[in-house]
Rosetta silent file (secondary structure, phi, psi, omega in degrees, C-alpha in Angstrom):
SEQUENCE: MDTSLKINVLAADDAQRAVAYCAWYSKLYYAEHLLYAHPVLIMHLQNLFKLILCHRFVPTSFVIGVTIPLVKDKTGNINDVNNYRGITLSPVISKLFEVVLLSMCNDALKTDSLQFGFKDKVGTVDAIFALTSTIKHFTDRGSSVYLSSMDIRKAFDRVNHYKMYMSLLAAGVPVIIVNVLWNWYSKLYYAIRWNSQMSEYFAVNSGVRQGSCLSRAIFNVFMNVFITQLKSLGIGCCISSMYLGCILYADDILLLSPTVIGLQYMLDKCTETAEVQSLEFNVGKSHSTVIGKMYRKEIVPMSLCGNN
SCORE:     score description
SCORE:     0.000 S_00000001
   1 L     0.000  140.769  178.724 -172.581  189.091  227.938 S_00000001
   2 L   -78.581  100.800 -177.029 -174.649  188.310  224.864 S_00000001
   3 H   -67.726  -28.169  178.853 -171.957  187.222  222.382 S_00000001
   4 H   -64.273  -34.940  176.549 -174.438  187.118  219.531 S_00000001
   5 H   -61.991  -44.326 -179.568 -174.967  190.842  219.980 S_00000001
   6 H   -60.034  -46.914 -177.251 -171.226  191.411  219.681 S_00000001
   7 H   -66.035  -43.907 -177.596 -170.914  189.364  216.492 S_00000001
   8 H   -65.630  -40.273 -177.682 -173.939  190.900  214.834 S_00000001
   9 H   -70.153  -44.877 -176.600 -172.945  194.448  215.621 S_00000001
  10 H   -70.234  -22.834  178.866 -169.319  194.130  214.573 S_00000001
  11 H   -85.512  -11.891 -177.072 -170.327  192.434  211.341 S_00000001
  12 L   -75.082  153.041  178.624 -172.760  195.214  210.449 S_00000001
  13 L   -83.757  -17.984 -176.709 -171.859  197.899  207.955 S_00000001
  14 L   -75.232  110.182 -177.021 -173.571  200.581  209.977 S_00000001
  15 H   -64.357  -32.347 -178.416 -170.778  202.384  211.886 S_00000001
  16 H   -63.753  -38.137  179.355 -173.253  203.987  214.247 S_00000001
  17 H   -67.312  -39.612  178.906 -174.426  200.594  215.530 S_00000001
  18 H   -64.688  -41.780  179.460 -170.854  199.469  216.117 S_00000001
  19 H   -64.769  -42.132  179.780 -170.084  202.664  217.975 S_00000001
  20 H   -61.169  -40.449  178.457 -173.233  202.319  220.072 S_00000001
  21 H   -63.774  -45.739 -177.383 -172.238  198.794  221.049 S_00000001
  22 H   -65.681  -34.573  177.312 -168.717  199.835  221.993 S_00000001
  23 H   -63.647  -40.647  177.539 -170.044  202.713  224.061 S_00000001
  24 H   -67.884  -40.565 -176.548 -172.188  200.255  226.000 S_00000001
  25 H   -67.346  -37.689 -176.526 -169.339  197.757  226.290 S_00000001
  26 H   -70.096  -20.522  179.383 -166.813  200.321  227.594 S_00000001
  27 L   -69.998  -14.285 -178.335 -169.100  201.229  230.503 S_00000001
  28 L   -75.248  -11.335 -172.236 -168.420  197.818  232.016 S_00000001
  29 L  -121.630  125.368  176.374 -164.863  198.766  232.917 S_00000001
  30 L  -129.198  169.010 -177.044 -163.722  201.284  235.507 S_00000001
  31 H   -58.830  -34.615 -178.506 -160.415  201.939  237.252 S_00000001
  32 H   -62.658  -31.116  179.230 -161.590  200.034  240.328 S_00000001
  33 H   -64.482  -33.082  178.516 -161.924  196.861  238.266 S_00000001
  34 H   -79.756  -38.899 -176.736 -158.206  197.025  237.497 S_00000001
  35 H   -66.573  -36.991 -173.474 -157.111  198.070  240.971 S_00000001
  36 L  -111.986   15.058 -179.328 -158.943  195.283  242.788 S_00000001
  37 L   -77.340  164.027  175.314 -158.903  192.580  240.124 S_00000001
  38 L   -65.067  144.075 -179.109 -157.272  189.172  240.522 S_00000001
  39 L   -56.162  -21.692  179.761 -153.552  189.213  239.567 S_00000001
  40 H   -63.817  -20.338  178.563 -154.310  186.869  236.663 S_00000001
  41 H   -59.738  -31.215 -179.970 -155.810  189.895  234.884 S_00000001
  42 H   -59.339  -40.240 -179.776 -152.252  191.123  234.281 S_00000001
  43 H   -66.290  -41.215  179.647 -151.585  188.107  232.075 S_00000001
  44 H   -65.233  -41.886  178.498 -154.752  188.667  230.060 S_00000001
  45 H   -66.815  -37.265  177.620 -153.939  192.335  229.548 S_00000001
  46 H   -61.488  -43.963  178.282 -150.396  191.447  228.577 S_00000001
  47 H   -65.032  -40.222  178.841 -151.678  189.058  225.908 S_00000001
  48 H   -61.148  -48.119 -177.509 -154.168  191.657  224.686 S_00000001
  49 H   -66.787  -35.341  176.860 -151.512  194.365  224.346 S_00000001
  50 H   -64.194  -40.901  179.292 -149.131  191.945  222.590 S_00000001
  51 H   -66.197  -38.261  178.203 -151.824  191.062  220.068 S_00000001
  52 H   -61.165  -44.851 -179.900 -152.558  194.757  219.428 S_00000001
  53 H   -70.023  -36.960 -178.468 -148.892  195.409  218.692 S_00000001
  54 H   -66.028  -43.235 -175.564 -148.499  192.227  216.661 S_00000001
  55 H   -97.766   -3.872 -178.177 -151.477  192.895  214.400 S_00000001
  56 L    54.655   39.171 -176.133 -151.311  196.724  214.518 S_00000001
  57 L  -131.855  124.612 -179.913 -155.031  196.680  215.251 S_00000001
  58 L   -97.877  132.676  178.634 -156.735  198.550  218.086 S_00000001
  59 L   -55.740  147.300 -176.473 -160.042  197.182  219.448 S_00000001
  60 H   -60.537  -32.719 -179.178 -163.076  199.187  218.439 S_00000001
  61 H   -66.619  -21.693  179.758 -163.938  199.928  222.073 S_00000001
  62 H   -70.645  -25.279 -171.749 -160.610  201.794  222.430 S_00000001
  63 H   -88.408   -2.552 -178.342 -161.590  204.445  219.883 S_00000001
  64 E   -85.394  134.560  177.498 -164.725  205.568  221.721 S_00000001
  65 E  -142.395  150.573  175.380 -164.518  208.786  223.711 S_00000001
  66 E  -116.467  118.691 -176.978 -166.860  211.108  225.568 S_00000001
  67 E   -96.764  128.285  178.796 -165.857  214.768  225.423 S_00000001
  68 E  -111.863  118.708  178.541 -166.832  217.077  228.269 S_00000001
  69 E   -73.070  129.211  176.397 -166.569  220.853  227.576 S_00000001
  70 E  -116.286  140.716 -179.213 -164.841  222.763  230.390 S_00000001
  71 E   -70.971  130.316  176.646 -164.889  226.546  230.746 S_00000001
  72 L   -75.550  -53.387 -176.870 -161.478  228.146  230.123 S_00000001
  73 L  -121.056  105.707 -176.489 -162.203  231.530  231.681 S_00000001
  74 L   -68.701  -18.125  177.517 -165.000  231.540  234.248 S_00000001
  75 L   -89.414   -6.661 -179.731 -165.015  235.331  234.253 S_00000001
  76 L   -88.275 -164.835 -178.098 -165.508  235.419  230.482 S_00000001
  77 L   -82.167  109.135 -178.217 -168.543  234.831  228.310 S_00000001
  78 L   -75.310   -6.799  175.625 -169.800  231.307  229.059 S_00000001
  79 L   -91.293   -1.983  179.115 -172.009  231.506  225.969 S_00000001
  80 L   -90.428  120.897 -177.310 -168.946  231.765  223.724 S_00000001
  81 H   -63.426  -25.744  179.662 -168.010  228.391  222.257 S_00000001
  82 H   -74.591   -8.129  179.606 -164.368  229.514  222.073 S_00000001
  83 H   -93.245   17.033 -179.591 -164.334  229.790  225.872 S_00000001
  84 E  -123.870  144.955  174.322 -164.527  226.014  226.249 S_00000001
  85 E  -121.847  130.614 -178.185 -161.897  223.286  226.164 S_00000001
  86 E   -89.391  127.850  173.949 -162.945  219.692  225.575 S_00000001
  87 E  -108.565  126.409 -174.537 -161.536  216.948  227.809 S_00000001
  88 E   -97.394  128.261  175.011 -162.054  213.443  226.441 S_00000001
  89 E   -95.780  128.801 -177.026 -162.907  210.512  228.709 S_00000001
  90 L  -122.456  162.074  176.107 -161.751  207.156  227.330 S_00000001
  91 L   -56.494  140.582 -173.085 -162.115  203.507  228.442 S_00000001
  92 H   -63.394  -33.034  179.758 -159.744  202.772  231.311 S_00000001
  93 H   -68.984  -34.583  176.569 -158.081  199.815  229.541 S_00000001
  94 H   -66.738  -35.218  176.763 -157.219  202.037  226.585 S_00000001
  95 H   -66.259  -39.187  177.242 -155.624  204.498  229.007 S_00000001
  96 H   -63.169  -39.729  178.153 -153.573  201.677  230.487 S_00000001
  97 H   -65.158  -35.894  176.766 -152.416  200.701  227.004 S_00000001
  98 H   -61.883  -40.227  178.422 -151.377  204.319  226.399 S_00000001
  99 H   -62.599  -39.168  177.906 -149.175  204.177  229.503 S_00000001
 100 H   -63.694  -46.449  178.460 -147.557  201.015  228.124 S_00000001
 101 H   -61.134  -39.998 -179.478 -146.901  202.679  224.753 S_00000001
 102 H   -63.325  -40.451  179.187 -145.492  205.735  226.497 S_00000001
 103 H   -69.300  -29.344 -178.901 -143.042  203.622  228.486 S_00000001
 104 H   -72.991  -32.698 -175.098 -141.966  201.784  225.316 S_00000001
 105 L  -123.906   25.247 -176.093 -141.051  204.911  223.358 S_00000001
 106 L   -60.379  -38.894 -179.025 -140.413  207.439  226.123 S_00000001
 107 L   -64.627  -37.758 -179.297 -136.809  208.051  225.044 S_00000001
 108 L   -74.013  -19.056 -177.543 -137.857  208.840  221.463 S_00000001
 109 L   -91.895    7.978  177.542 -140.515  211.272  222.698 S_00000001
 110 L   -71.017  140.154 -178.394 -138.032  213.563  224.433 S_00000001
 111 L  -122.303  176.175 -176.630 -138.145  217.140  223.152 S_00000001
 112 L   -59.988  150.071 -179.673 -135.980  220.248  223.374 S_00000001
 113 L   -66.821  -13.321  177.091 -135.349  221.787  226.785 S_00000001
 114 L   -80.159   -5.835  173.044 -137.012  224.994  225.528 S_00000001
 115 E   -94.704  115.334 -174.596 -140.369  223.168  225.620 S_00000001
 116 L  -105.477   -2.577 -177.342 -141.648  223.504  229.200 S_00000001
 117 L   -91.571  147.381  173.511 -145.175  222.100  228.803 S_00000001
 118 L    58.680   39.974  179.107 -146.360  218.583  229.668 S_00000001
 119 E  -128.634  146.486  177.618 -143.065  217.496  231.230 S_00000001
 120 L   -69.497  137.010  174.877 -142.246  215.962  234.593 S_00000001
 121 L    63.446   17.771  176.735 -140.509  218.288  237.065 S_00000001
 122 E  -136.075  138.610 -178.659 -140.719  221.200  234.602 S_00000001
 123 L  -160.336 -156.834 -174.833 -143.404  223.858  234.493 S_00000001
 124 H   -64.840  -33.923  179.929 -144.320  227.512  234.288 S_00000001
 125 H   -60.656  -42.044  179.412 -141.872  228.520  237.041 S_00000001
 126 H   -67.318  -39.365  178.400 -138.958  227.214  234.961 S_00000001
 127 H   -64.463  -42.778  178.776 -140.253  228.962  231.829 S_00000001
 128 H   -64.751  -38.881  178.554 -140.602  232.268  233.707 S_00000001
 129 H   -63.393  -43.694  178.371 -137.086  231.878  235.128 S_00000001
 130 H   -61.816  -40.660 -179.951 -135.643  231.321  231.634 S_00000001
 131 H   -65.326  -52.995 -175.867 -137.524  234.390  230.358 S_00000001
 132 H   -66.323  -36.317  178.958 -136.561  236.766  233.185 S_00000001
 133 H   -65.562  -40.822  179.193 -132.941  235.593  233.233 S_00000001
 134 H   -65.601  -45.568  179.733 -132.579  236.191  229.490 S_00000001
 135 H   -62.203  -43.723 -179.770 -134.143  239.651  229.694 S_00000001
 136 H   -62.807  -40.310 -179.571 -131.969  240.605  232.671 S_00000001
 137 H   -58.673  -42.881 -176.438 -128.811  239.415  230.878 S_00000001
 138 H   -80.185  -41.322 -178.303 -129.459  241.718  227.899 S_00000001
 139 H   -69.887  -33.563  176.916 -130.867  244.753  229.730 S_00000001
 140 L   -63.208  -22.703 -179.351 -128.010  244.748  232.252 S_00000001
 141 L  -101.587   15.955  174.894 -125.658  245.174  229.275 S_00000001
 142 L    82.068    8.696 -179.825 -127.589  248.100  227.835 S_00000001
 143 L   -99.406  167.217  175.509 -129.436  246.137  225.182 S_00000001
 144 L  -111.450  159.834  177.346 -133.159  245.719  224.599 S_00000001
 145 E  -122.362  123.786  177.237 -135.172  242.544  224.097 S_00000001
 146 E   -97.657  129.253 -174.847 -137.947  242.387  221.516 S_00000001
 147 E  -125.138  149.858  170.523 -140.611  239.795  222.282 S_00000001
 148 E  -136.156  126.759  174.220 -143.597  238.270  220.545 S_00000001
 149 E  -103.540  128.324 -173.792 -146.122  236.019  222.239 S_00000001
 150 E  -125.729  141.500  179.660 -148.072  233.869  219.787 S_00000001
 151 E  -117.752  130.638  176.951 -151.148  231.747  220.150 S_00000001
 152 E   -92.538  130.220 -176.141 -152.015  228.891  217.789 S_00000001
 153 L   -69.636  117.784  176.433 -155.703  228.605  217.048 S_00000001
 154 L    47.344   52.619 -172.539 -157.150  225.363  218.488 S_00000001
 155 H   -59.091  -44.529 -177.466 -153.746  223.683  218.284 S_00000001
 156 H   -65.010  -35.865 -176.554 -154.767  220.399  219.919 S_00000001
 157 H   -82.774  -16.337 -174.978 -157.829  220.028  217.716 S_00000001
 158 H  -103.009    4.070 -178.769 -156.055  220.969  214.481 S_00000001
 159 L   -60.682  120.876  177.453 -153.125  218.538  214.609 S_00000001
 160 L   -74.332  123.973 -174.370 -152.902  216.915  211.184 S_00000001
 161 H   -63.187  -40.117  179.136 -152.640  213.166  211.739 S_00000001
 162 H   -62.773  -44.515  177.889 -150.357  212.547  208.764 S_00000001
 163 H   -62.859  -35.743  179.369 -147.981  215.309  209.937 S_00000001
 164 H   -64.535  -44.640  178.651 -148.139  213.827  213.422 S_00000001
 165 H   -62.006  -42.169 -179.998 -147.089  210.371  212.188 S_00000001
 166 H   -64.735  -37.695  177.668 -144.207  211.870  210.225 S_00000001
 167 H   -64.863  -39.858  179.538 -143.050  213.826  213.295 S_00000001
 168 H   -66.939  -42.262  178.488 -143.081  210.659  215.402 S_00000001
 169 H   -64.458  -40.752  178.945 -141.097  208.710  212.814 S_00000001
 170 H   -65.154  -29.762  179.606 -138.574  211.537  212.530 S_00000001
 171 H   -78.124  -12.600  179.321 -138.199  211.522  216.322 S_00000001
 172 L   100.663   13.290  176.637 -137.320  207.816  216.262 S_00000001
 173 L   -68.398  131.859 -178.823 -140.575  206.284  217.502 S_00000001
 174 L   -53.593  143.268 -177.433 -140.666  202.617  216.353 S_00000001
 175 H   -59.744  -35.944 -177.548 -142.692  202.004  213.198 S_00000001
 176 H   -61.610  -37.109  179.474 -144.795  199.358  214.949 S_00000001
 177 H   -73.679  -38.919  177.394 -146.047  201.931  217.465 S_00000001
 178 H   -63.530  -37.903  177.150 -146.737  204.515  214.760 S_00000001
 179 H   -63.799  -38.923  177.376 -148.753  201.867  212.880 S_00000001
 180 H   -64.496  -43.340  178.967 -150.797  201.191  216.002 S_00000001
 181 H   -64.698  -36.888  177.717 -151.439  204.907  216.434 S_00000001
 182 H   -61.248  -45.802  178.954 -152.416  205.163  212.764 S_00000001
 183 H   -64.047  -37.880 -178.637 -155.022  202.426  213.216 S_00000001
 184 H   -65.996  -52.692 -174.793 -156.196  204.046  216.445 S_00000001
 185 H   -74.450  -17.672 -178.300 -156.552  207.587  215.116 S_00000001
 186 L   -76.586  -11.088 -177.948 -158.076  206.499  211.811 S_00000001
 187 L  -136.179   37.372  178.112 -161.289  205.360  213.503 S_00000001
 188 L   -72.262  137.798  175.081 -161.861  207.738  216.429 S_00000001
 189 E  -133.417  129.520  179.863 -165.468  208.370  217.442 S_00000001
 190 E  -123.557  158.979  168.859 -166.514  210.928  220.060 S_00000001
 191 E  -132.978  153.499  179.893 -169.718  212.097  221.654 S_00000001
 192 E  -101.928  128.476  175.162 -170.304  215.341  223.585 S_00000001
 193 E  -107.497  119.439  178.907 -171.740  215.167  227.093 S_00000001
 194 E  -121.172  112.166 -170.930 -173.428  218.346  228.268 S_00000001
 195 L    56.304 -116.252 -179.220 -174.854  218.034  231.781 S_00000001
 196 L  -105.353    8.156 -176.473 -176.819  214.783  231.549 S_00000001
 197 E  -101.877  144.187  179.291 -177.374  214.859  227.780 S_00000001
 198 E  -118.598  137.294  175.535 -175.310  212.963  225.185 S_00000001
 199 L   -83.381  176.030  172.496 -174.888  213.867  221.526 S_00000001
 200 L   -73.654  156.284  178.073 -174.652  211.370  218.704 S_00000001
 201 L   -76.529  142.971 -179.200 -171.237  209.860  218.029 S_00000001
 202 E  -138.701  153.463 -178.834 -169.199  211.463  215.236 S_00000001
 203 E   -76.117  145.760  178.909 -165.896  210.699  213.522 S_00000001
 204 L  -117.115  119.365 -173.890 -162.785  212.701  214.465 S_00000001
 205 L  -109.635    1.504  178.083 -160.306  213.284  211.641 S_00000001
 206 L  -154.339  164.811  175.877 -157.796  215.639  213.259 S_00000001
 207 L    91.202  163.607  173.260 -156.352  216.618  216.618 S_00000001
 208 L  -112.042  155.249 -174.697 -155.024  214.781  219.652 S_00000001
 209 L   -78.210  123.659  175.923 -157.161  213.827  222.599 S_00000001
 210 L   -77.525  133.564 -177.268 -157.026  216.259  225.508 S_00000001
 211 L   101.576   -0.637  179.466 -156.753  214.398  228.793 S_00000001
 212 L  -100.269  133.398 -179.250 -154.648  211.565  227.371 S_00000001
 213 H   -66.931  -33.950  179.630 -151.162  210.952  228.810 S_00000001
 214 H   -74.150  -34.560 -178.457 -149.851  209.786  225.437 S_00000001
 215 H   -62.711  -35.419 -179.221 -151.338  212.756  223.566 S_00000001
 216 H   -63.128  -44.742  179.930 -149.309  215.230  225.612 S_00000001
 217 H   -67.397  -40.179  178.917 -146.010  213.603  224.628 S_00000001
 218 H   -63.470  -42.270 -178.906 -147.104  213.282  220.990 S_00000001
 219 H   -64.530  -39.268  177.724 -148.125  216.943  220.879 S_00000001
 220 H   -60.847  -41.747  178.081 -144.752  218.057  222.254 S_00000001
 221 H   -64.480  -40.363  179.625 -142.977  216.129  219.497 S_00000001
 222 H   -62.931  -38.062 -177.797 -145.314  217.688  216.923 S_00000001
 223 H   -83.739  -15.799 -175.374 -144.557  221.207  218.213 S_00000001
 224 H   -61.464  -21.067 -179.473 -140.814  220.621  218.587 S_00000001
 225 H   -62.148  -28.813  178.294 -140.329  221.518  214.903 S_00000001
 226 H   -64.400  -43.412  178.690 -140.822  225.196  215.782 S_00000001
 227 H   -65.323  -43.268 -179.360 -137.797  225.121  218.087 S_00000001
 228 H   -60.093  -45.089 -178.010 -135.754  223.194  215.519 S_00000001
 229 H   -68.881  -38.690  179.625 -136.551  225.641  212.728 S_00000001
 230 H   -68.431  -37.887  177.072 -135.873  228.723  214.868 S_00000001
 231 H   -64.980  -39.281 -179.950 -132.533  227.329  216.009 S_00000001
 232 H   -67.365  -23.471  178.809 -131.542  226.615  212.412 S_00000001
 233 H   -68.614  -29.689  178.491 -132.330  230.240  211.579 S_00000001
 234 L    74.229   19.119 -178.946 -129.507  231.335  213.896 S_00000001
 235 L  -123.768  139.449 -179.741 -131.417  234.425  215.031 S_00000001
 236 L   134.756  173.085 -178.520 -132.640  235.202  218.522 S_00000001
 237 L   -68.396  135.668  175.987 -131.336  235.756  222.026 S_00000001
 238 E  -135.313  143.183  171.921 -128.318  233.689  223.053 S_00000001
 239 E  -118.449  111.948 -170.303 -126.325  233.586  226.281 S_00000001
 240 L    58.437 -120.185  179.147 -122.849  232.290  225.488 S_00000001
 241 L  -101.169    6.114 -177.306 -123.594  229.246  223.333 S_00000001
 242 E   -90.794  123.162  179.569 -127.056  228.642  224.810 S_00000001
 243 E   -83.495  125.107  178.299 -129.958  229.481  222.502 S_00000001
 244 L  -132.456   34.236 -177.524 -132.869  231.176  224.276 S_00000001
 245 L   -77.083  -14.379  178.152 -134.597  232.742  221.299 S_00000001
 246 E  -146.862  145.650  176.278 -137.870  230.900  221.891 S_00000001
 247 E  -129.906  125.358  179.374 -139.745  229.494  224.861 S_00000001
 248 E  -113.262  140.115  168.377 -142.616  227.067  224.365 S_00000001
 249 E  -130.493   98.209 -172.940 -145.255  225.949  226.819 S_00000001
 250 L    59.849 -110.947 -177.730 -147.366  223.372  224.989 S_00000001
 251 L  -102.038    4.387  178.438 -148.833  225.421  222.093 S_00000001
 252 E   -93.141  127.805 -175.281 -147.900  228.877  223.426 S_00000001
 253 E  -117.615  132.920  175.692 -144.791  230.344  221.784 S_00000001
 254 E  -123.041  122.980  179.626 -142.681  233.249  223.033 S_00000001
 255 E  -103.120  141.345  178.901 -139.963  234.685  220.782 S_00000001
 256 E  -131.725  127.482 -178.800 -137.015  236.764  222.085 S_00000001
 257 E  -141.369  143.357  176.832 -134.650  238.745  219.883 S_00000001
 258 L   -79.369   -8.271  178.831 -132.066  241.500  220.558 S_00000001
 259 L  -132.631  150.948 -179.518 -133.072  243.235  217.302 S_00000001
 260 H   -72.018  -34.473  177.676 -136.422  244.149  215.787 S_00000001
 261 H   -66.153  -40.651  178.306 -135.354  242.892  212.358 S_00000001
 262 H   -62.545  -37.341  179.169 -134.349  239.559  213.869 S_00000001
 263 H   -64.429  -38.947  179.469 -137.745  239.235  215.523 S_00000001
 264 H   -65.782  -38.659  175.769 -139.478  239.731  212.176 S_00000001
 265 H   -60.780  -40.064  179.709 -137.338  237.004  210.618 S_00000001
 266 H   -67.062  -39.321  177.497 -138.356  234.697  213.468 S_00000001
 267 H   -63.931  -40.410  178.411 -142.021  235.528  212.987 S_00000001
 268 H   -64.321  -39.547  178.681 -141.717  234.744  209.286 S_00000001
 269 H   -65.508  -38.787  177.821 -140.084  231.409  210.080 S_00000001
 270 H   -65.999  -38.731  177.155 -142.918  230.559  212.496 S_00000001
 271 H   -61.555  -45.125  179.179 -145.476  231.451  209.818 S_00000001
 272 H   -63.190  -42.572 -179.843 -143.706  229.173  207.344 S_00000001
 273 H   -67.036  -39.529  178.789 -143.480  226.327  209.867 S_00000001
 274 H   -62.634  -39.211  178.082 -147.149  226.653  210.827 S_00000001
 275 H   -64.010  -40.681  178.698 -148.159  226.346  207.177 S_00000001
 276 H   -64.265  -38.038 -178.478 -146.082  223.179  206.818 S_00000001
 277 L   -86.778    3.733 -179.455 -147.688  221.719  209.957 S_00000001
 278 L    60.600   38.870  176.909 -151.199  222.777  208.830 S_00000001
 279 L  -111.134  166.427 -177.270 -151.587  225.065  211.853 S_00000001
 280 L  -138.811  129.921  178.296 -152.936  228.599  212.062 S_00000001
 281 E   -81.279  143.006  174.503 -151.897  231.453  214.345 S_00000001
 282 L   -91.776   95.320 -174.409 -154.523  233.479  216.153 S_00000001
 283 H   -62.222  -33.283 -178.866 -153.273  236.977  215.298 S_00000001
 284 H   -64.734  -24.479  178.899 -155.818  238.593  217.630 S_00000001
 285 H  -104.606    8.914  179.270 -154.225  236.863  220.624 S_00000001
 286 L  -105.129  138.070 -173.814 -150.628  237.421  219.484 S_00000001
 287 E  -140.489  156.266  176.222 -148.704  240.461  220.716 S_00000001
 288 E  -126.999  150.192  178.757 -145.290  242.100  220.498 S_00000001
 289 E  -154.749  171.216  177.616 -143.447  244.286  222.982 S_00000001
 290 E  -134.613  139.547  178.275 -139.985  245.568  223.805 S_00000001
 291 E  -122.136  128.603 -178.725 -138.157  245.628  227.139 S_00000001
 292 L   128.294 -165.262 -172.915 -135.141  247.880  227.672 S_00000001
 293 H   -66.664  -17.628 -178.584 -133.974  251.322  226.620 S_00000001
 294 H   -85.395    4.568 -175.456 -135.839  251.156  223.288 S_00000001
 295 H   -66.754  -21.223  179.362 -139.255  251.078  224.959 S_00000001
 296 H   -83.998  -15.031 -175.846 -139.661  254.837  224.359 S_00000001
 297 L   -82.838  152.979  175.511 -138.956  254.533  220.646 S_00000001
 298 L   -81.307  122.895 -175.649 -141.599  253.986  217.994 S_00000001
 299 L  -103.634  138.341  175.999 -141.214  250.441  216.691 S_00000001
 300 L   -61.190  133.108 -179.856 -142.289  249.285  213.244 S_00000001
 301 L   -57.053  139.588  176.019 -145.321  246.970  213.639 S_00000001
 302 L   -78.203  155.373 -179.414 -144.507  243.287  213.492 S_00000001
 303 L  -121.897  129.584  177.836 -146.146  241.112  210.849 S_00000001
 304 E  -130.952  119.957 -179.117 -147.496  237.606  211.481 S_00000001
 305 L    57.457   33.046  178.842 -149.158  235.642  208.681 S_00000001
 306 L    81.456    5.547  179.905 -149.435  238.866  206.684 S_00000001
 307 E  -119.062  146.338  177.204 -151.227  240.694  209.543 S_00000001
 308 L   -72.880    0.000    0.000 -149.911  243.379  211.888 S_00000001
């Protein structure tokens, strides 16, 4: 490798040149290089990761990502930009470092059992079971269940980094790791790859990276505040002492209440929490319904963010 190129580029003030260099440099490393490397590589990586934690400084090559747009709904309009989800490809060594960070603070990243997304041995089947069991419990006793399903607009891309750091600190993540993440997220650069074409690199000032193992855990902690706030409200479906007033799957929120007034209070609390977290609900994709004997009755429209 031409070391003079490295020194000249990193010393330059032009961020684009530094990014271009790092993009070229990151192509030298693939998963196979780690899988079939000499065991001495483990020692070098260990020293590298120790230095990153010691100095709270992430190498510039770690912040480079290539985002590939994937179609959400193949039966929908493929010309609609909202029908795409971006998955970011990162250098393999940075992914390995994320796994190390995740193992270091895994206990602090645990979230409420009502969050069913991005967790080992928990998934949609468990969320559906919790939903159907709660509804059956209330309807079998002659009651109705009022529900609201809410969608947050571009939740992964809109995560406020400052709010994210505060959520991690509140969860008990060590300050040293939060400092590393601050340095990492403060200098993210992405490019978009469409077929064989690449866009120019651009700075990313919000959101978590989709496709990152660490981002999933961080996002769950960021979203856990909705469950905390709803529980503190004391309104919603409960079975004995177990609170089942909300079910989360990543950024999708489902509210359950035995009364229509209680559901509106819960919606208001979610609106308030979203404003604090700098998030925005997609009212067009949010819906309310009722299950039970009240389904024939005319229900007052629910209000979310001032919209019916």
